[in-house]
Coordinates of C-alpha atoms in Angstrom, one line a residue:
X1 CA -66.4 9.9 -57.3
X2 CA -66.0 10.7 -53.6
X3 CA -62.5 11.7 -52.6
X4 CA -61.3 10.0 -49.4
X5 CA -58.7 12.5 -48.1
X6 CA -59.6 16.0 -46.8
X7 CA -57.5 17.9 -49.3
X8 CA -59.0 16.2 -52.3
X9 CA -62.5 16.8 -50.9
X10 CA -61.7 20.5 -50.4
X11 CA -60.4 20.8 -54.0
X12 CA -63.5 19.0 -55.4
X13 CA -65.8 21.4 -53.6
X14 CA -63.8 24.4 -54.8
X15 CA -64.0 23.5 -58.5
X16 CA -66.8 20.9 -58.7
X17 CA -64.4 18.5 -60.4
X18 CA -63.4 15.3 -58.7
X19 CA -60.3 13.3 -59.6
X20 CA -62.2 10.6 -61.5
X21 CA -63.6 13.2 -63.9
X22 CA -60.1 14.4 -64.7
X23 CA -59.0 10.8 -65.3
X24 CA -61.9 10.4 -67.8
X25 CA -61.0 13.6 -69.7
X26 CA -57.3 12.8 -69.8
X27 CA -57.8 9.2 -70.7
X28 CA -60.0 10.1 -73.6
X29 CA -57.3 12.6 -74.9
X30 CA -54.6 9.9 -74.7
X31 CA -56.8 7.3 -76.4
X32 CA -57.8 9.5 -79.3
X33 CA -54.3 10.9 -79.8
X34 CA -52.9 7.3 -79.9
X35 CA -55.6 6.2 -82.3
X36 CA -55.0 9.2 -84.5
X37 CA -51.3 8.8 -84.5
X38 CA -51.5 5.1 -85.4
X39 CA -54.0 5.8 -88.2
X40 CA -52.1 8.7 -89.7
X41 CA -48.8 6.8 -89.5
X42 CA -50.5 4.3 -91.9
X43 CA -51.6 7.2 -94.2
X44 CA -55.2 7.1 -93.1
X45 CA -57.0 10.4 -92.6
X46 CA -58.3 10.5 -89.0
X47 CA -59.3 14.1 -88.5
X48 CA -61.6 15.5 -85.7
X49 CA -65.3 14.7 -86.2
X50 CA -68.4 16.6 -85.0
X51 CA -68.3 14.8 -81.6
X52 CA -64.8 16.0 -80.9
X53 CA -65.8 19.5 -81.7
X54 CA -68.9 19.4 -79.5
X55 CA -66.7 18.0 -76.7
X56 CA -64.3 20.9 -77.1
X57 CA -67.2 23.4 -76.9
X58 CA -68.6 21.8 -73.7
X59 CA -65.2 21.6 -72.1
X60 CA -64.6 25.3 -72.8
X61 CA -68.0 26.3 -71.4
X62 CA -67.4 24.1 -68.3
X63 CA -64.0 25.7 -67.7
X64 CA -65.6 29.1 -68.0
X65 CA -68.3 28.2 -65.6
X66 CA -65.7 27.0 -63.1
X67 CA -63.7 30.2 -63.4
X68 CA -66.9 32.3 -62.9
X69 CA -67.8 30.3 -59.9
X70 CA -64.3 30.7 -58.4
X71 CA -64.5 34.5 -59.2
X72 CA -67.7 34.9 -57.2
X73 CA -66.3 32.5 -54.5
X74 CA -69.2 30.2 -54.8
X75 CA -71.6 32.7 -53.3
X76 CA -74.3 32.5 -56.0
X77 CA -76.1 29.2 -55.9
X78 CA -77.4 29.3 -59.5
X79 CA -73.8 29.8 -60.8
X80 CA -72.7 26.7 -58.9
X81 CA -75.6 24.6 -60.2
X82 CA -74.9 25.8 -63.7
X83 CA -71.2 25.0 -63.2
X84 CA -72.0 21.5 -62.0
X85 CA -74.4 20.9 -64.9
X86 CA -71.8 21.9 -67.5
X87 CA -69.2 19.7 -65.8
X88 CA -71.4 16.6 -66.0
X89 CA -72.5 17.4 -69.5
X90 CA -68.8 17.6 -70.4
X91 CA -68.1 14.2 -68.9
X92 CA -71.0 12.6 -70.8
X93 CA -70.0 14.2 -74.1
X94 CA -66.4 13.2 -73.5
X95 CA -67.4 9.5 -73.2
X96 CA -69.7 9.7 -76.2
X97 CA -67.1 11.4 -78.2
X98 CA -64.5 8.7 -77.4
X99 CA -67.1 6.1 -78.4
X100 CA -67.5 7.7 -81.9
X101 CA -63.8 7.7 -82.4
X102 CA -63.4 4.1 -81.3
X103 CA -66.2 3.1 -83.8
X104 CA -64.4 5.0 -86.6
X105 CA -61.1 3.3 -85.7
X106 CA -62.7 -0.2 -85.7
X107 CA -64.2 0.5 -89.2
X108 CA -60.8 1.6 -90.5
X109 CA -59.1 -1.4 -89.1
X110 CA -61.7 -3.7 -90.6
X111 CA -61.2 -2.3 -94.1

């Protein structure tokens, strides 16, 4: 969560996103894409569920909040706080979304 080198720390303060957050987001995408590819290669329908759609909405809002904060160069404290809240909500929703897909995949494999 806490970058060790100065350039990573500067980037994190600029956007509010630290490297481990990006790893969580990308790992979830690779995991779900892999599960979906495996399921569909076996002829099993594995479309997006409500959790994936909520994840996409929260990610979109978080990206918008980061862009707005960058546009005002971080000068408005409530925008920065809102940005940080949306970033953390996105991380939590991303993990929960991955969990719902993993549970679905386990049920499909068990059948």
